[in-house]
Coordinates of C-alpha atoms and ligand atoms in Angstrom, one line a residue:
X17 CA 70.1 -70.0 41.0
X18 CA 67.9 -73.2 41.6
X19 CA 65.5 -75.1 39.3
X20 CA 63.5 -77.5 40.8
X21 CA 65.9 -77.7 43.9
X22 CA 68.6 -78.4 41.9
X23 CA 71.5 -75.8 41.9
X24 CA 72.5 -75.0 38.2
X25 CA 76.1 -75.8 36.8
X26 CA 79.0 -73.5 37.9
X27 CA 81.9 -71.9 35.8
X28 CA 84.2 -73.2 38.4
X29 CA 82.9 -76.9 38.8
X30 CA 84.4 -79.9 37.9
X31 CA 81.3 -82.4 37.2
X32 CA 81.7 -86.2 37.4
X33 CA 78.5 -87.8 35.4
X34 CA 77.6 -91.0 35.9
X35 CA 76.1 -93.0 32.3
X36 CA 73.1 -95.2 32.7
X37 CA 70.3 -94.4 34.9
X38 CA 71.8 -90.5 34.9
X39 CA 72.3 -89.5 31.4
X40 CA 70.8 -92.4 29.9
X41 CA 67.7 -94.2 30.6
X42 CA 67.8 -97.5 31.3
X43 CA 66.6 -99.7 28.9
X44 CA 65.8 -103.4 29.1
X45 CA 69.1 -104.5 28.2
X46 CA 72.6 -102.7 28.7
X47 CA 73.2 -102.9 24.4
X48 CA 69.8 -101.3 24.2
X49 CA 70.1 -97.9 25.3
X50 CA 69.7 -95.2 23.5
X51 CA 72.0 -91.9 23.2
X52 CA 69.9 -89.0 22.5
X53 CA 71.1 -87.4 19.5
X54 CA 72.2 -83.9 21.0
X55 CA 73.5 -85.7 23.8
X56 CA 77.4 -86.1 22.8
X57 CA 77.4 -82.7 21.4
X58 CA 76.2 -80.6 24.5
X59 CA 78.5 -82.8 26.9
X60 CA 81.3 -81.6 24.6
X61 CA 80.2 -78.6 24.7
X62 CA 79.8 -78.3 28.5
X63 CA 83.0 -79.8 29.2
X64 CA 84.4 -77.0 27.0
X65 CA 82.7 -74.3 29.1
X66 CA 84.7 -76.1 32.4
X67 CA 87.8 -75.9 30.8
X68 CA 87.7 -79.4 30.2
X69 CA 87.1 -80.3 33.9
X70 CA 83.7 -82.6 33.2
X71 CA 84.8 -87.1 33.4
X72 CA 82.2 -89.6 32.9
X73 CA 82.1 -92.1 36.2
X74 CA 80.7 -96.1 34.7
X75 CA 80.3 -99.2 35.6
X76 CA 81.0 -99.8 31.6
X77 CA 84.4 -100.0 30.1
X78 CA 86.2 -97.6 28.4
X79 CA 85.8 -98.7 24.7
X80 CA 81.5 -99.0 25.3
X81 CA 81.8 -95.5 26.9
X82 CA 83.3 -94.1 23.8
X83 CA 81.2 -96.0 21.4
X84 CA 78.0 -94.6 23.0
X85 CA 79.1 -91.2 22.9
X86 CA 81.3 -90.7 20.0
X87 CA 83.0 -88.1 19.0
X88 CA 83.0 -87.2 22.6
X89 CA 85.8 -89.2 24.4
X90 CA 85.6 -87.8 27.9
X91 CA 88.2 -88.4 30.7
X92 CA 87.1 -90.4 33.8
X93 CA 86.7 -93.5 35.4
X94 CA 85.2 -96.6 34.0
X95 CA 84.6 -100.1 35.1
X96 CA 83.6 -98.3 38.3
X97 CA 87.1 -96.9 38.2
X98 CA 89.0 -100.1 37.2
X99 CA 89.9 -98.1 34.3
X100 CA 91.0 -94.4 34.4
X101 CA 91.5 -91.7 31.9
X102 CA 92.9 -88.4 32.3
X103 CA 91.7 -85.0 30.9
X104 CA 94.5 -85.2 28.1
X105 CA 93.4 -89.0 26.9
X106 CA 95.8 -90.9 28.5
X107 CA 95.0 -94.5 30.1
X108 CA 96.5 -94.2 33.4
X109 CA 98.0 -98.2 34.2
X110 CA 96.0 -100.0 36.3
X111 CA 96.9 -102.7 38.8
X112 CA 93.5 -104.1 38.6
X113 CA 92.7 -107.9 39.5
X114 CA 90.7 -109.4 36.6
X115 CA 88.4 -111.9 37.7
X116 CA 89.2 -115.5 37.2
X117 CA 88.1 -117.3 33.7
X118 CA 86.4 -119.9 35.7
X119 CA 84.2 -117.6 37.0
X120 CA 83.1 -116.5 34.0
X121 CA 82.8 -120.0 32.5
X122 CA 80.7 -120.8 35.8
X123 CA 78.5 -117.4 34.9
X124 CA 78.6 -118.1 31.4
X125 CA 76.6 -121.9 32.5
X126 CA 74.1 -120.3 35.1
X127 CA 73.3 -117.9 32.4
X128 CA 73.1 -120.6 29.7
X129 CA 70.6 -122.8 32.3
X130 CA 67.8 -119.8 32.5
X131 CA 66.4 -118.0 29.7
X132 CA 66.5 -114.5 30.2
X133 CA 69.8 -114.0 32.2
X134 CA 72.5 -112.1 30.3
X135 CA 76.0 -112.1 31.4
X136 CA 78.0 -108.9 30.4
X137 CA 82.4 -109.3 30.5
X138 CA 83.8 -106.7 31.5
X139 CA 88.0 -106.0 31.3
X140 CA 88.1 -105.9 35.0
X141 CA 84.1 -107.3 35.8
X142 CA 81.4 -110.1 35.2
X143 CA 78.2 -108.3 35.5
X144 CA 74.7 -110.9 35.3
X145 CA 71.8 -108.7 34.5
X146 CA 68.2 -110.4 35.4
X147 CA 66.0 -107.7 34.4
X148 CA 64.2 -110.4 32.1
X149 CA 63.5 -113.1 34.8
X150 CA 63.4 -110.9 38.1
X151 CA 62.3 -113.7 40.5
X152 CA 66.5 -115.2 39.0
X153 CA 68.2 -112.5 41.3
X154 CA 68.6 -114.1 44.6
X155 CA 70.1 -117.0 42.7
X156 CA 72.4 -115.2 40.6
X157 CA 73.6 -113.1 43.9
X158 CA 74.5 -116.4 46.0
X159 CA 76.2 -117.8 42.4
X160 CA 78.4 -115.0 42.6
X161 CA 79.1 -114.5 46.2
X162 CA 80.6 -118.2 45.9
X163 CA 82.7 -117.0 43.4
X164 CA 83.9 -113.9 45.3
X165 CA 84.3 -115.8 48.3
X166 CA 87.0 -117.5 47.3
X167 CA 89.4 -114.7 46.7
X168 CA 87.9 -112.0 49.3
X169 CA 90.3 -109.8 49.3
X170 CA 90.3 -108.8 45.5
X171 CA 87.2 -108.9 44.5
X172 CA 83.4 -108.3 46.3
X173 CA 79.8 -108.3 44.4
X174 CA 78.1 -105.4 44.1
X175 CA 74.4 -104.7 43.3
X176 CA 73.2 -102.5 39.9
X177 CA 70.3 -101.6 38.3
X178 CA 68.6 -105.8 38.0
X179 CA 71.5 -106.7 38.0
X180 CA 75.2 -108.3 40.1
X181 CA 78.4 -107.4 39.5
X182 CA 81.8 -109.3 40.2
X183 CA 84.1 -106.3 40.5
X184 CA 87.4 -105.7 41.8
X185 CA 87.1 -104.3 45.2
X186 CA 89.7 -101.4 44.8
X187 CA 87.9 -100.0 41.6
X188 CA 85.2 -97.5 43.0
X189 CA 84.1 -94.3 41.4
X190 CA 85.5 -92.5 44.4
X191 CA 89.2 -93.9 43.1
X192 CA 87.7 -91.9 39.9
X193 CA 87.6 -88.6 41.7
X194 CA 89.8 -88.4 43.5
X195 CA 92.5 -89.4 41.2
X196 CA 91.2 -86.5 38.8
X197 CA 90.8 -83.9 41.1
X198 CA 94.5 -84.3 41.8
X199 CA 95.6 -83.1 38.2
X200 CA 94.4 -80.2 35.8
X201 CA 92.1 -79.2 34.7
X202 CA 89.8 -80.7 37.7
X203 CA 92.1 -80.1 40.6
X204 CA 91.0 -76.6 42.4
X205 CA 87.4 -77.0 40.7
X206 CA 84.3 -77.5 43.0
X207 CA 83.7 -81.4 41.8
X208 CA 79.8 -82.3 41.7
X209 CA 79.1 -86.0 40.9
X210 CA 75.4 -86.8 39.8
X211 CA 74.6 -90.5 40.2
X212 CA 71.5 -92.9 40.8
X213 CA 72.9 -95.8 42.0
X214 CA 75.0 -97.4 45.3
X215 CA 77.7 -97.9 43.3
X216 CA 77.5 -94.0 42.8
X217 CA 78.0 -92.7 46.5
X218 CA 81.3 -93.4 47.2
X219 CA 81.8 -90.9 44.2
X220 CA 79.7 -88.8 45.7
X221 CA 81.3 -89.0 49.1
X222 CA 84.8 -88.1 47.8
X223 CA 83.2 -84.7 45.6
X224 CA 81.6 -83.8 49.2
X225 CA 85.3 -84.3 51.0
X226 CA 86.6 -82.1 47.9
X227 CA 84.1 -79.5 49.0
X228 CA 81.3 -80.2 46.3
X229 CA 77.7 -81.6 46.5
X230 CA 76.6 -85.4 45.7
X231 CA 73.3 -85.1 43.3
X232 CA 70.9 -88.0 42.9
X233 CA 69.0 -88.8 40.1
X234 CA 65.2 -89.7 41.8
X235 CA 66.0 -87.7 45.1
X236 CA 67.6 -84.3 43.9
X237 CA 66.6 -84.9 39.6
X238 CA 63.4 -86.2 40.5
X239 CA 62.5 -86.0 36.8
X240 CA 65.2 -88.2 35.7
X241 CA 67.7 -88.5 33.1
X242 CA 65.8 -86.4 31.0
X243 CA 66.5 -83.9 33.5
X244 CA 70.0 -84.2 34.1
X245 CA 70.1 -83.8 30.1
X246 CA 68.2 -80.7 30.3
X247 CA 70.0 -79.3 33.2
X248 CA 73.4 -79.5 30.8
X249 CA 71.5 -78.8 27.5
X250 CA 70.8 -75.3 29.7
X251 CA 74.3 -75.1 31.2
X252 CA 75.6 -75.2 27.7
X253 CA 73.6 -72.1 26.3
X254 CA 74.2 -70.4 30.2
X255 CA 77.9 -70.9 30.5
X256 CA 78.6 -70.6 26.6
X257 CA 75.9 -68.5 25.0
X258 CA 78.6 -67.6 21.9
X259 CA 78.8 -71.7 21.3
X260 CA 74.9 -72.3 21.4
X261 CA 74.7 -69.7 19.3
X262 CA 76.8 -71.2 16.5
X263 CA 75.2 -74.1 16.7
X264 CA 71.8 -73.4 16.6
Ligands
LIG320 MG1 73.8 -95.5 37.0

């Protein structure tokens, strides 16, 4: 069954959600967003109607992801897959390069020099957002691709939403996937990954290799990440009509 040309959420999927931009709309600075209220609650109860099989795939870390969606501590991959959890909680180690503290001092200056830039550290990134001062971004890119370019072969800078990210360059959301999808609950499971952003298609790639389907937030949820939110809100009462009926 379609809505809208998007297919609606499977029994037998295994869905891999990225945060902002997809279930969260982007707001003018990353500590700004807000988490509908219902939010945490249906993706709890979603993930129960998958049999646990639904990770969260982010560019944040670990300990935002849970903050912003507390009590709901969902498995997957954050820092675009720097840091991985599994379905049962556990931190899987990570041999992760963390960027040098001289970059971030060198960020830290840039940022300090022009109003309106915000750098954002990350356990395995250095993000500069210049959503504030757009005409800053060309700068801030070349800043950073100096830094990168001195150790090429751990780290590369990737583009986000206004904003450049130092990241390490083994930590991608496909990493995410396919790690999980070799392990219960998710492996055997049809994995769908809904993202908005290039950092979200190599996650998508690896759910199409798996079998599953790549969604885009603006192509295939062309209303959004209020859509996304009401496609799950609906999945939830579909999938589980005994829980939505005990919490309604
Ligand atoms: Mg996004």
């Amino acid at each position: 069954m379609t809505r809208l040309g998007v297919p609606e959420i499977e029994a037998d999927w295994a869905l891999f959600l990225d945060l902002d931009g997809t279930l969260l709309d982007i707001a003018p600075r990353p500590d700004a967003v807000r988490v509908p209220d219902r939010l945490p609650g249906d993706l709890a109860g979603l993930s129960q109607c998958l049999g646990g099989a639904l990770a969260v795939v982010s560019g944040r870390d670990c300990s935002t992801i849970d903050h912003l969606l507390a009590p709901f501590a969902p498995p997957g991959g954050f820092g675009h897959g720097a840091e991985l959890r599994s379905a049962d909680g556990i931190l899987l180690p990570d041999s992760m390069p963390v960027p040098p503290a001289a970059w971030a001092e060198s960020l830290a200056a840039l940022v300090a020099s022009r109003p309106g830039l915000l750098l954002e550290r990350k356990p395995h990134g250095l993000a500069v957002h210049f959503r504030a001062v757009p005409d800053e971004g060309t700068r801030v890119h070349e800043s950073m691709q100096r830094l990168a370019a001195t150790r090429p072969a751990d780290f590369a800078v990737l583009p986000a939403h206004m904003a450049f990210e130092i990241r390490p360059r083994a930590a991608t959301k496909a990493r995410a996937v396919e790690t999980l999808m070799a392990a219960p609950p998710f492996t055997g499971r049809r994995p769908v990954f809904v993202g908005d952003d290039v950092t979200d298609e190599d996650g998508m790639e690896a759910a199409r290799r798996f079998g599953g389907l790549g969604l885009h937030v603006g192509r295939d949820f062309t209303g959004g990440p209020a859509q996304v939110r009401n496609w799950i809100a609906r999945a939830v009462a579909h999938l589980s009509p005994d829980i939505a009926h005990a919490q309604s």
